[in-house]
mmCIF file with all atom_site columns, C-alpha atoms in Angstrom:
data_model
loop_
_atom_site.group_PDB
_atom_site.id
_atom_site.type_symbol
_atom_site.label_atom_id
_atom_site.label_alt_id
_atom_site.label_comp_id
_atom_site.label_asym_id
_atom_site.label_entity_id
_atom_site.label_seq_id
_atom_site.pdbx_PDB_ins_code
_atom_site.Cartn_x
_atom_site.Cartn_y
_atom_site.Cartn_z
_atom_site.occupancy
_atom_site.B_iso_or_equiv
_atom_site.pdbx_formal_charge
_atom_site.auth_seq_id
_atom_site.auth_comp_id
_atom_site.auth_asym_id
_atom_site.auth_atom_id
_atom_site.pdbx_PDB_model_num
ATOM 1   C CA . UNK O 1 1   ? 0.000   0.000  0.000   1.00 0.00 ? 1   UNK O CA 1
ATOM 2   C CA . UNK O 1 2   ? 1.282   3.264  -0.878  1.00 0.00 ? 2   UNK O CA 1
ATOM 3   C CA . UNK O 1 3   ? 0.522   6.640  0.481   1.00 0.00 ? 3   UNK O CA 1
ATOM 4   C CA . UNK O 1 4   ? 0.695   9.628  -1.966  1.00 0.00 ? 4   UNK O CA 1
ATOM 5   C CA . UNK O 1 5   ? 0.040   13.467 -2.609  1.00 0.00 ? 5   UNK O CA 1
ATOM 6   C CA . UNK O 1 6   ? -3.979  13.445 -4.135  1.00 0.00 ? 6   UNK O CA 1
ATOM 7   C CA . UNK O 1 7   ? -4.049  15.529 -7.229  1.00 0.00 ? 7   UNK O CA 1
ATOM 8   C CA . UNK O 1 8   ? -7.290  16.524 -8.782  1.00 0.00 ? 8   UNK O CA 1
ATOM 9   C CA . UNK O 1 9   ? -6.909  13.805 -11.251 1.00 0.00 ? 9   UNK O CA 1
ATOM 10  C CA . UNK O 1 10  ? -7.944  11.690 -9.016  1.00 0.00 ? 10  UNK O CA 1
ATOM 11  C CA . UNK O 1 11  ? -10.709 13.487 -7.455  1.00 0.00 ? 11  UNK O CA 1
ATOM 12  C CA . UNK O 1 12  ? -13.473 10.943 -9.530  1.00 0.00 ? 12  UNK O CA 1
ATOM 13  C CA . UNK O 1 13  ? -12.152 8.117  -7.460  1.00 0.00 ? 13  UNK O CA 1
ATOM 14  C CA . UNK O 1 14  ? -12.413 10.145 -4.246  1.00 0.00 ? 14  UNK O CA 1
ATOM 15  C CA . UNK O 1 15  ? -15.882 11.442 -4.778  1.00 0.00 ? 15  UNK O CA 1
ATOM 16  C CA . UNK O 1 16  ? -16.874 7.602  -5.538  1.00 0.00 ? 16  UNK O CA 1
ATOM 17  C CA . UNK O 1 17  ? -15.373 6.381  -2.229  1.00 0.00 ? 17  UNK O CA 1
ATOM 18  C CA . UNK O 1 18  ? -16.773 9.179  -0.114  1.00 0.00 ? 18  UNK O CA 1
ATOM 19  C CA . UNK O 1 19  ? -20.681 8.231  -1.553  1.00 0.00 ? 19  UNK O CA 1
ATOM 20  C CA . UNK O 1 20  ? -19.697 4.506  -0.932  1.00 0.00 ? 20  UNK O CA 1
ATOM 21  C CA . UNK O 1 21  ? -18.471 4.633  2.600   1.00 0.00 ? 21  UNK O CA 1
ATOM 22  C CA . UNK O 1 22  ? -20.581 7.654  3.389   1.00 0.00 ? 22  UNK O CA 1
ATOM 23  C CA . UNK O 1 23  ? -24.233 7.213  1.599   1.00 0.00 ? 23  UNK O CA 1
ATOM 24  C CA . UNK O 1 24  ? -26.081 8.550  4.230   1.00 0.00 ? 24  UNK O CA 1
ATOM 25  C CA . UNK O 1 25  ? -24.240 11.680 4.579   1.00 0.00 ? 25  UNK O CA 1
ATOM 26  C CA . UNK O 1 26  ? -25.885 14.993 4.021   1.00 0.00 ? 26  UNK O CA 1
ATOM 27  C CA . UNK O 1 27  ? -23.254 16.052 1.152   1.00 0.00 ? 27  UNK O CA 1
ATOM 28  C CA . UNK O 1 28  ? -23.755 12.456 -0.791  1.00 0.00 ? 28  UNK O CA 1
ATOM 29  C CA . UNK O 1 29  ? -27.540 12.728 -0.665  1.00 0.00 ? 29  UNK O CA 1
ATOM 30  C CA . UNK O 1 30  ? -26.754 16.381 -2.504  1.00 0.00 ? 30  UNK O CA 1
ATOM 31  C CA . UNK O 1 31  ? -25.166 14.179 -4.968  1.00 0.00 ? 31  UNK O CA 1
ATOM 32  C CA . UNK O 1 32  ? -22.000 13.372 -7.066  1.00 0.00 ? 32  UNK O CA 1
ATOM 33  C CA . UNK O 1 33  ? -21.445 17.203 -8.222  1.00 0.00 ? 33  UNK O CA 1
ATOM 34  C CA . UNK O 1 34  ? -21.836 18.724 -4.582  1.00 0.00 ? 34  UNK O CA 1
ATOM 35  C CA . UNK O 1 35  ? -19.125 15.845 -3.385  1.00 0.00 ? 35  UNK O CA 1
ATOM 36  C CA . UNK O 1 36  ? -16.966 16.711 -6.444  1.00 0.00 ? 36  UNK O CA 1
ATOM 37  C CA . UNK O 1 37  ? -16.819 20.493 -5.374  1.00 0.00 ? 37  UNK O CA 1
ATOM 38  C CA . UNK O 1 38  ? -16.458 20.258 -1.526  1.00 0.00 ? 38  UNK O CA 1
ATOM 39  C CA . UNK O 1 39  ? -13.190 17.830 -2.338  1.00 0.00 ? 39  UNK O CA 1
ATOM 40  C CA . UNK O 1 40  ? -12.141 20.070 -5.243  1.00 0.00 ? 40  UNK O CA 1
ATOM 41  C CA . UNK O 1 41  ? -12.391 23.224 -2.907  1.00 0.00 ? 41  UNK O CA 1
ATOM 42  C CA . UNK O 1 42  ? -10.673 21.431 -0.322  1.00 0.00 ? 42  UNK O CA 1
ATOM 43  C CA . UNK O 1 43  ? -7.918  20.208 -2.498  1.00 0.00 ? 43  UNK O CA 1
ATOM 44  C CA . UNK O 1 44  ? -7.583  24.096 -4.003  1.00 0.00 ? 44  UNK O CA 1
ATOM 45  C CA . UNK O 1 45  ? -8.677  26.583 -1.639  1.00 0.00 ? 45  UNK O CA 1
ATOM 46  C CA . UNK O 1 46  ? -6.426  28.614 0.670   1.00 0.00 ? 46  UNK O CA 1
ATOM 47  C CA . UNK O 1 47  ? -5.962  25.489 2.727   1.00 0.00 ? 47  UNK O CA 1
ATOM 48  C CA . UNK O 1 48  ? -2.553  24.291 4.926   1.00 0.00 ? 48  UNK O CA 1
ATOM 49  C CA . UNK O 1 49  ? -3.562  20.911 4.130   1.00 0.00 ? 49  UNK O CA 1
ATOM 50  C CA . UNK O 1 50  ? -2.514  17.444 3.704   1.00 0.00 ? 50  UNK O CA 1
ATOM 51  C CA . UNK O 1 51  ? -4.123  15.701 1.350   1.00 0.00 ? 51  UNK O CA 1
ATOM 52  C CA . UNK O 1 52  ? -3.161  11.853 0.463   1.00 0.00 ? 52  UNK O CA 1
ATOM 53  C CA . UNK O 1 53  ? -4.172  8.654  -0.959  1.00 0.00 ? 53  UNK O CA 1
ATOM 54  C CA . UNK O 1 54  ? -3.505  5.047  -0.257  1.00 0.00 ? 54  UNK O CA 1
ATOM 55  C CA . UNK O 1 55  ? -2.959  3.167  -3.615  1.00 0.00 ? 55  UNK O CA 1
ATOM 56  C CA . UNK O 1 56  ? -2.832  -0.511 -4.495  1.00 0.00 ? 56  UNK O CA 1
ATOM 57  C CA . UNK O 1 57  ? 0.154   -2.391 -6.248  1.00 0.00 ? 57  UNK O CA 1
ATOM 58  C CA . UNK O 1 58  ? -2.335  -1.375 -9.768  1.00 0.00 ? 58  UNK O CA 1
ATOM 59  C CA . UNK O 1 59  ? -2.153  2.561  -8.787  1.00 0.00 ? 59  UNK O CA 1
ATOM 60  C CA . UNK O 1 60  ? -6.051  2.156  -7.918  1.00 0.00 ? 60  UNK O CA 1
ATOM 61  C CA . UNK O 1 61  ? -7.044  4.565  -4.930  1.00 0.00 ? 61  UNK O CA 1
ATOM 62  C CA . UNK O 1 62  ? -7.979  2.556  -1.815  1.00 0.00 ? 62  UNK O CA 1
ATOM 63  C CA . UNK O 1 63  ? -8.566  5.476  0.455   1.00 0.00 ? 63  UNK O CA 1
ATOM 64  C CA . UNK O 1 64  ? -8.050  8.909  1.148   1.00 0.00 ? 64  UNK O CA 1
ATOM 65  C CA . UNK O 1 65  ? -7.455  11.463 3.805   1.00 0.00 ? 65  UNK O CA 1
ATOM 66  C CA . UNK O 1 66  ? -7.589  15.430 4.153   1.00 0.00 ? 66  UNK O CA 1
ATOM 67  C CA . UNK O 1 67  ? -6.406  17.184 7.160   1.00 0.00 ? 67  UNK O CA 1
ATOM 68  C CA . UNK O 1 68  ? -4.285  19.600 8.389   1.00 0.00 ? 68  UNK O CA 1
ATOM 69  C CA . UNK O 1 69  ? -5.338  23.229 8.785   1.00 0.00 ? 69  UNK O CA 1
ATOM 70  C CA . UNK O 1 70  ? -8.295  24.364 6.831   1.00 0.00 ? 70  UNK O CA 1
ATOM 71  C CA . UNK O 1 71  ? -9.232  27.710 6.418   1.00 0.00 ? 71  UNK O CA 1
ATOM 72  C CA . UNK O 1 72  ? -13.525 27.818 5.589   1.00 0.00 ? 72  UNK O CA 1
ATOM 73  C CA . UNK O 1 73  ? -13.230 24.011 4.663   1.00 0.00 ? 73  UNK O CA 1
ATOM 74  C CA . UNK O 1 74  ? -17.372 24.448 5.107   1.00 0.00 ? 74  UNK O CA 1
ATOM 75  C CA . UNK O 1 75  ? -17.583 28.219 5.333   1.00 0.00 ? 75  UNK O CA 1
ATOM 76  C CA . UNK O 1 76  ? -15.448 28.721 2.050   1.00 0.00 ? 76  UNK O CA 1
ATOM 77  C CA . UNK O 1 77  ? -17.453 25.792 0.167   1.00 0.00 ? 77  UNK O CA 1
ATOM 78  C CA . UNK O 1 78  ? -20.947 27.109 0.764   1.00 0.00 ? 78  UNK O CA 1
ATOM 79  C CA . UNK O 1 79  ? -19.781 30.548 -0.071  1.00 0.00 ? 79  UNK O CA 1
ATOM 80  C CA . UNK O 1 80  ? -18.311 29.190 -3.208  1.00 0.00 ? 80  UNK O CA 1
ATOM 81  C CA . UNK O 1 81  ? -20.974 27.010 -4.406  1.00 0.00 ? 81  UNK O CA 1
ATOM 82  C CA . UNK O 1 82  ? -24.166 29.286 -2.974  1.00 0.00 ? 82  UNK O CA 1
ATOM 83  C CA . UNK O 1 83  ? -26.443 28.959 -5.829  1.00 0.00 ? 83  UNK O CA 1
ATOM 84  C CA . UNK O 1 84  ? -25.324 25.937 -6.882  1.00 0.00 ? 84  UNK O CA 1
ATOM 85  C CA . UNK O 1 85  ? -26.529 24.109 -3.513  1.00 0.00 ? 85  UNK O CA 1
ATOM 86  C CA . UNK O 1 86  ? -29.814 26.379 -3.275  1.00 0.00 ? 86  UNK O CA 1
ATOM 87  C CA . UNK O 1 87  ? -31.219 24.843 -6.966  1.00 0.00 ? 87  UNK O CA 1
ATOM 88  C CA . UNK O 1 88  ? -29.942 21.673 -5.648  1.00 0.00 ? 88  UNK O CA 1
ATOM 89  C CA . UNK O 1 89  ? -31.757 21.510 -2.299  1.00 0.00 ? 89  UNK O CA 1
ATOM 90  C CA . UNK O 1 90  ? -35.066 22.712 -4.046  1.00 0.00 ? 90  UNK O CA 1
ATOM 91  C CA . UNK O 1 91  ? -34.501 20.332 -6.879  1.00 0.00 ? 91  UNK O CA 1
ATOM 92  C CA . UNK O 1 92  ? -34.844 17.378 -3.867  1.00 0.00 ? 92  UNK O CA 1
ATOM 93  C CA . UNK O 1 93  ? -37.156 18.656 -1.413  1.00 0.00 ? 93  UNK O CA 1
ATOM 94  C CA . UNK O 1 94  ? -37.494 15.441 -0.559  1.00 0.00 ? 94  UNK O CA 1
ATOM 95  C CA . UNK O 1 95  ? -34.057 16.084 1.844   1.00 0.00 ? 95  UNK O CA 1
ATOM 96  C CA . UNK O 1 96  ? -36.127 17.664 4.379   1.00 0.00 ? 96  UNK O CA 1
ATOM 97  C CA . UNK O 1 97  ? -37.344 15.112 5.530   1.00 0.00 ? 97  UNK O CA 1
ATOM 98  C CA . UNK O 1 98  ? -34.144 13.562 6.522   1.00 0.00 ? 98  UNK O CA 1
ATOM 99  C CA . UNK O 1 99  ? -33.042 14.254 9.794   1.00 0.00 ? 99  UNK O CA 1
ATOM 100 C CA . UNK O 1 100 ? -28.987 14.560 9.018   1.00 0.00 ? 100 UNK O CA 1
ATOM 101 C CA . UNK O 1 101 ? -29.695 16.675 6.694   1.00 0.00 ? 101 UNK O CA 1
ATOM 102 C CA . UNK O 1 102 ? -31.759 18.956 8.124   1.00 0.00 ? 102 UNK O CA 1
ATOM 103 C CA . UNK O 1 103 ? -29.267 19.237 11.142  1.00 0.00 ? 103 UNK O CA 1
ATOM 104 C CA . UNK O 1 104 ? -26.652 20.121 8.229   1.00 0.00 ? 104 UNK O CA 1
ATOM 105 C CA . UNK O 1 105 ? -28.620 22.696 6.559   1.00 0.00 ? 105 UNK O CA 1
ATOM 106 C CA . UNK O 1 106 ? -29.156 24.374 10.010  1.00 0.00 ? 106 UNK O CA 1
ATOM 107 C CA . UNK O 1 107 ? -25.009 24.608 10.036  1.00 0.00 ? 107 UNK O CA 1
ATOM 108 C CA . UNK O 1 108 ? -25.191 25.691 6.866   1.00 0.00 ? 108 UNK O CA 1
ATOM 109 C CA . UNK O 1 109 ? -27.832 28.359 7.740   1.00 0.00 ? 109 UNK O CA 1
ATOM 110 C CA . UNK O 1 110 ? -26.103 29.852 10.734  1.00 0.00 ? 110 UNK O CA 1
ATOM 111 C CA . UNK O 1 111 ? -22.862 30.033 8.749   1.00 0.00 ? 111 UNK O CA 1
ATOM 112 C CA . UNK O 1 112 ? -24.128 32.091 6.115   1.00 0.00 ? 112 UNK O CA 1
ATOM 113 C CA . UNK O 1 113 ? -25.521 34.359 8.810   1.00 0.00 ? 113 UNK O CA 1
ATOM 114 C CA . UNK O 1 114 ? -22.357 34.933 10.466  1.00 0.00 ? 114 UNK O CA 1
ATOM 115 C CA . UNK O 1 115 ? -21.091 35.738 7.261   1.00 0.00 ? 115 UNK O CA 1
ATOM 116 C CA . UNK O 1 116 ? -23.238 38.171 6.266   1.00 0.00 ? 116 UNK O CA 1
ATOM 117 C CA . UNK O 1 117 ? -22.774 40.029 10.012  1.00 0.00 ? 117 UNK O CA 1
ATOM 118 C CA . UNK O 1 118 ? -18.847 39.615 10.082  1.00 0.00 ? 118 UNK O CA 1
ATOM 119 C CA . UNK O 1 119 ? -17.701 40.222 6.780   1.00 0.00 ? 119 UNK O CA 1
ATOM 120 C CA . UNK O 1 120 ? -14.188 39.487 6.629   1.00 0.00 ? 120 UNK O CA 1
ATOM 121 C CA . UNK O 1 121 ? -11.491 41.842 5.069   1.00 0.00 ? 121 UNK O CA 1
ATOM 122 C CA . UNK O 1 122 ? -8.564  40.308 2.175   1.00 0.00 ? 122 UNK O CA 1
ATOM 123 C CA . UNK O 1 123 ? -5.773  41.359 4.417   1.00 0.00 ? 123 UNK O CA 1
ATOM 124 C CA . UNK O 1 124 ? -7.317  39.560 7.394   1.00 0.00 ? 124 UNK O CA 1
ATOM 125 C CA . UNK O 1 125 ? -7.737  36.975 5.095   1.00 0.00 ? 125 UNK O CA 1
ATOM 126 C CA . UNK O 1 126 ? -3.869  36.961 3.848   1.00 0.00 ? 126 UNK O CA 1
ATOM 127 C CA . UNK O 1 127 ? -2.739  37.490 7.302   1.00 0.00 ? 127 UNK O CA 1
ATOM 128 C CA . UNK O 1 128 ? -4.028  34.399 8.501   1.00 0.00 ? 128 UNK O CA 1
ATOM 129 C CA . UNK O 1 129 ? -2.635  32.549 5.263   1.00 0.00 ? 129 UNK O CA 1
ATOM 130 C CA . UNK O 1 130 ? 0.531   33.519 6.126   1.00 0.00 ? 130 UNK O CA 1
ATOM 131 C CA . UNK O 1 131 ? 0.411   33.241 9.736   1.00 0.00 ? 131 UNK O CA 1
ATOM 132 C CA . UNK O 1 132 ? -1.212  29.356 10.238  1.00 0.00 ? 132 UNK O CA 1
ATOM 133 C CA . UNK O 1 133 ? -1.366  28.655 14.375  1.00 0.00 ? 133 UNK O CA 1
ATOM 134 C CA . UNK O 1 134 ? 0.453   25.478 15.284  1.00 0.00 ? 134 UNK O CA 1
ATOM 135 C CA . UNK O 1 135 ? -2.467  24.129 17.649  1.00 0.00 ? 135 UNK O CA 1
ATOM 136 C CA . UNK O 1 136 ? -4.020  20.923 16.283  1.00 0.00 ? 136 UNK O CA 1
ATOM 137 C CA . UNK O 1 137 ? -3.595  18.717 13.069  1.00 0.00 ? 137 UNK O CA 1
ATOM 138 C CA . UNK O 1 138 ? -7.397  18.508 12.454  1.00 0.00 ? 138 UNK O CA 1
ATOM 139 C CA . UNK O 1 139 ? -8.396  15.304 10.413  1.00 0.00 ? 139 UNK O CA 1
ATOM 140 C CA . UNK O 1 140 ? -11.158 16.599 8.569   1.00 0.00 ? 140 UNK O CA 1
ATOM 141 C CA . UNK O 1 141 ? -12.259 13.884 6.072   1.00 0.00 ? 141 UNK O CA 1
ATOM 142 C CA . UNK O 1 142 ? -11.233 10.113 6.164   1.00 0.00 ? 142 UNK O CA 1
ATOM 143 C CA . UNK O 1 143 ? -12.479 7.341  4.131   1.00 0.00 ? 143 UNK O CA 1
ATOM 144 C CA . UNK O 1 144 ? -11.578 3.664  2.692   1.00 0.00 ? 144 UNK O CA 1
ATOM 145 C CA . UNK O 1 145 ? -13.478 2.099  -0.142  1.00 0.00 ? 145 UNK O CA 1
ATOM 146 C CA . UNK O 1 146 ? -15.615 -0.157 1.810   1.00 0.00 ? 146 UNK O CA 1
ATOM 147 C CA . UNK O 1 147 ? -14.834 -2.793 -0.148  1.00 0.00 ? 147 UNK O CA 1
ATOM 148 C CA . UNK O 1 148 ? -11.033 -2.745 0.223   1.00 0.00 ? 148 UNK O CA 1
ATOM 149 C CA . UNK O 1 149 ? -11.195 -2.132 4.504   1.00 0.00 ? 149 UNK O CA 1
ATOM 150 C CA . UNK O 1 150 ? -9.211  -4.265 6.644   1.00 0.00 ? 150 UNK O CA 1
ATOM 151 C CA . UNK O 1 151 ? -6.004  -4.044 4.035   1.00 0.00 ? 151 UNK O CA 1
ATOM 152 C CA . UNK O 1 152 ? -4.520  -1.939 6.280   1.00 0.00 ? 152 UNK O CA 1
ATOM 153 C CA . UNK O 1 153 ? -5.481  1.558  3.884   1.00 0.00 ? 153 UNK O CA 1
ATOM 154 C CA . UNK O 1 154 ? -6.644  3.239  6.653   1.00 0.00 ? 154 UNK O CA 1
ATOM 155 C CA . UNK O 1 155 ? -4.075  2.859  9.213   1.00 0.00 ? 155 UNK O CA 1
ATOM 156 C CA . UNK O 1 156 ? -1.261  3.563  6.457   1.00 0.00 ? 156 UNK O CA 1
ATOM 157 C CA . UNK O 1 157 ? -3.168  7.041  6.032   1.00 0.00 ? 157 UNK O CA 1
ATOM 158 C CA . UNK O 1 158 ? -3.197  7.709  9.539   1.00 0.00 ? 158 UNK O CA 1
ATOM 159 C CA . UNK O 1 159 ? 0.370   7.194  10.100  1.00 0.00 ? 159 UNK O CA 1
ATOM 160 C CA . UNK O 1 160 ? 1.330   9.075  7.263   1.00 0.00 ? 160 UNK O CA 1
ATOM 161 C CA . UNK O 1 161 ? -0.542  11.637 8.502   1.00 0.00 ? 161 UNK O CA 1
ATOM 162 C CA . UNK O 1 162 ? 0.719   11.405 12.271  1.00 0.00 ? 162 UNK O CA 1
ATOM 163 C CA . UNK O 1 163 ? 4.438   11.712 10.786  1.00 0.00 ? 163 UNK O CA 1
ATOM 164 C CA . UNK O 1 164 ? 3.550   14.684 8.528   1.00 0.00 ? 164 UNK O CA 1
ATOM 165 C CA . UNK O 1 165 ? 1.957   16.495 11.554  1.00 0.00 ? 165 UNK O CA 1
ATOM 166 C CA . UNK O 1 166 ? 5.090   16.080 13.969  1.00 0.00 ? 166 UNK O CA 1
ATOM 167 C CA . UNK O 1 167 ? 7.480   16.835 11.115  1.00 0.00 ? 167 UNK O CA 1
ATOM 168 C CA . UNK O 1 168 ? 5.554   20.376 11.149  1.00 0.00 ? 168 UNK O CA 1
ATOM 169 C CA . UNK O 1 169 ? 5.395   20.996 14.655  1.00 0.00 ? 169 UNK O CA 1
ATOM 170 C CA . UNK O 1 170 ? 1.521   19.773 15.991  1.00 0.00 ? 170 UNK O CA 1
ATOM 171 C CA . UNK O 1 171 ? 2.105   18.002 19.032  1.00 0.00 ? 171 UNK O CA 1
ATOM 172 C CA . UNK O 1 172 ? -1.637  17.084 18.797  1.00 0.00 ? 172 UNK O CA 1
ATOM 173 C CA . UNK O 1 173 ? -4.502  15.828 16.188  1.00 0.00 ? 173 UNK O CA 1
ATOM 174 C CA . UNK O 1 174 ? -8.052  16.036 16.108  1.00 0.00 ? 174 UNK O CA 1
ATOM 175 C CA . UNK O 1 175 ? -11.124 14.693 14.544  1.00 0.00 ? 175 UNK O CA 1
ATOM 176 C CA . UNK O 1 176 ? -14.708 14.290 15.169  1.00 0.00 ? 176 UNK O CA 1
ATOM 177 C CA . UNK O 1 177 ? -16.872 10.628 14.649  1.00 0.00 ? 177 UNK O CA 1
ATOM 178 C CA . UNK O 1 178 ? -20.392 10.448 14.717  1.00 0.00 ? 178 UNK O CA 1
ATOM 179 C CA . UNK O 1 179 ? -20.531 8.720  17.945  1.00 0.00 ? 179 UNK O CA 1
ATOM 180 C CA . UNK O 1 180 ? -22.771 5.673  16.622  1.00 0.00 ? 180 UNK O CA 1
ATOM 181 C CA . UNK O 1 181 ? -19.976 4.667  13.818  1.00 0.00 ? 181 UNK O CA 1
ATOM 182 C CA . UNK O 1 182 ? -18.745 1.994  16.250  1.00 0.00 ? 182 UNK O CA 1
ATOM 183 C CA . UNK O 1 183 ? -16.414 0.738  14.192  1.00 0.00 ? 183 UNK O CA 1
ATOM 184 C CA . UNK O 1 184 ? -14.445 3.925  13.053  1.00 0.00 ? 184 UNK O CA 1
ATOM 185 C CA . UNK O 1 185 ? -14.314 5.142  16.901  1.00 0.00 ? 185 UNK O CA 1
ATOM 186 C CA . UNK O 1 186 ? -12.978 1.326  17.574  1.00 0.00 ? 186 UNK O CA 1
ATOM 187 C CA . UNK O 1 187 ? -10.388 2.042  14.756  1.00 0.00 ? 187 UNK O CA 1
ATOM 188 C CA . UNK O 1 188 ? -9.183  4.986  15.847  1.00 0.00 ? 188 UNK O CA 1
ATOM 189 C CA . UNK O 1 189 ? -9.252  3.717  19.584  1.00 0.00 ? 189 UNK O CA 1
ATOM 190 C CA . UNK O 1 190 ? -6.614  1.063  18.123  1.00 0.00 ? 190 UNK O CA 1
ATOM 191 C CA . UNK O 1 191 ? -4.296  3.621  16.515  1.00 0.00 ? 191 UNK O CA 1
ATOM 192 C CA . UNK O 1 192 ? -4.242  5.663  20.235  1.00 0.00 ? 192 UNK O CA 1
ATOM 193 C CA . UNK O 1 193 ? -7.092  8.062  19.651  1.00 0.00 ? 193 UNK O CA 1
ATOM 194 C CA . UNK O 1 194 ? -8.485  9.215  23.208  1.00 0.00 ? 194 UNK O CA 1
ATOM 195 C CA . UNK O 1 195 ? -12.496 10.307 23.375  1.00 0.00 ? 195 UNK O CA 1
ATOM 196 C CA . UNK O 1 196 ? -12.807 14.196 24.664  1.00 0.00 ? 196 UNK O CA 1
ATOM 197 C CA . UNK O 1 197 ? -15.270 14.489 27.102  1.00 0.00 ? 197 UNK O CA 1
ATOM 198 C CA . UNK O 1 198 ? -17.853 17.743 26.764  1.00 0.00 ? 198 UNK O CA 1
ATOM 199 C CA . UNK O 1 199 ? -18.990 18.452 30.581  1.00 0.00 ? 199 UNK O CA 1
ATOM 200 C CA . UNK O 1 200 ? -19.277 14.369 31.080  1.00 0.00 ? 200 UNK O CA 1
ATOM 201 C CA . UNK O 1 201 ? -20.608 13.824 28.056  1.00 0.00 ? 201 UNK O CA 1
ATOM 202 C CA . UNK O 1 202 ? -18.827 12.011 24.656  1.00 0.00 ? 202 UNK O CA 1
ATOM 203 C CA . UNK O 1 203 ? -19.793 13.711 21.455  1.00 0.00 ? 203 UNK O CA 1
ATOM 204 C CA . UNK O 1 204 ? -17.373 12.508 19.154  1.00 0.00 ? 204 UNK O CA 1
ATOM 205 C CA . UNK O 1 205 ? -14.561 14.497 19.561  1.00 0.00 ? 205 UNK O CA 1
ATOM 206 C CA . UNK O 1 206 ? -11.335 12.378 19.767  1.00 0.00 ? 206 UNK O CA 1
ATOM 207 C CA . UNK O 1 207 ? -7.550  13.738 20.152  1.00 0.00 ? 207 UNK O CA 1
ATOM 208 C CA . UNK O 1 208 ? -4.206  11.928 19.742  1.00 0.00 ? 208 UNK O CA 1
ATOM 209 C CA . UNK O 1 209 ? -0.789  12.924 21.202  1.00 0.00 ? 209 UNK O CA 1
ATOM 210 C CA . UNK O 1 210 ? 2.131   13.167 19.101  1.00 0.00 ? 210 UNK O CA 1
ATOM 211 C CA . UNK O 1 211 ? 4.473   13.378 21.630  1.00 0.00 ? 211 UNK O CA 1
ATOM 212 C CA . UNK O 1 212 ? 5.875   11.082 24.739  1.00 0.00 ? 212 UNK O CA 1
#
């Protein structure tokens, strides 16, 4: 298994895996367009991102991962893709009635809000581009083709991320797992994840230490 730099050549394969291993996810129910331009934006945008693949002995994409530092990974995308997503959402009102995604388009909602109120300058923009805070390695997106798991993709991506992350100075990473996905949260348990509790209470949050 190898782990490599994603390009946007690849970025059919990685829309197919997300709507695979995530087909009840608000952004695949938007379908294969909306999940094309979140990646794409996520792969281009202003990002200090890692972005990589784990490929088979036949150069085939097994998996993928995007973290690092992301500046509007959601914020930027919906501002990006406004009227796209609008036409969408009223071409399947059907969505509303789904309870993820109504809980998403809330987010989405309150972020264009906030938006609209705090309108943000280009050189606080730039400033922060060239100024990225050395807090957390966020993992932002992780997924293996469901039918290739347990080949050791995902842990390959993980390390390969871990390294990356120390070798720029994060002493810590971070994700968030829907707290039902048993599995993943058992996966990541494996790989020395720890669950970060909210006043008592688990809601998906998980950190890992980079140093000993």
């Amino acid at each position: 298994m190898k782990v490599l730099s994603l390009t946007t050549s690849v970025l059919s394969f990685v829309v197919q895996i997300h709507r695979t291993a995530f087909p009840d996810s608000a952004l695949t129910k938007l379908g294969a367009e909306a999940v094309r331009r979140y990646y794409l934006w996520l792969m281009t945008g202003p990002h200090d991102a890692v972005n990589v693949g784990a490929f088979d002995d036949q150069d085939n994409l097994v998996g993928f991962c995007f973290g690092g530092k992301f500046r509007g990974a959601l914020s930027g995308f919906l501002q990006q893709n406004r009227g796209f997503l609008i036409r969408t959402v009223l071409m399947r009102p059907w969505l509303l009635g789904n309870e993820i995604f109504r809980e998403r388009l809330s987010l989405a909602l309150n972020i264009f809000r906030r938006l609209r109120q705090k309108p943000r300058s280009t050189t606080a923009v730039k400033k922060e581009v060239s100024q990225p805070k050395r807090s957390s390695f966020g993992i932002l997106s992780i997924a293996v083709d469901p039918q290739r798991q347990k080949t050791g993709a995902g842990r390959a991506i993980m390390e390969y991320c871990a390294q990356v992350a120390l070798q720029q100075g994060f002493q810590f990473m971070d994700l968030t797992v829907h707290p039902t996905n048993h599995n993943a949260v058992a996966f990541y348990e494996r790989l020395g994840w720890e669950r970060v509790l909210e006043q008592g209470e688990w809601k998906g949050r998980m950190t890992k230490s980079l140093v000993r």
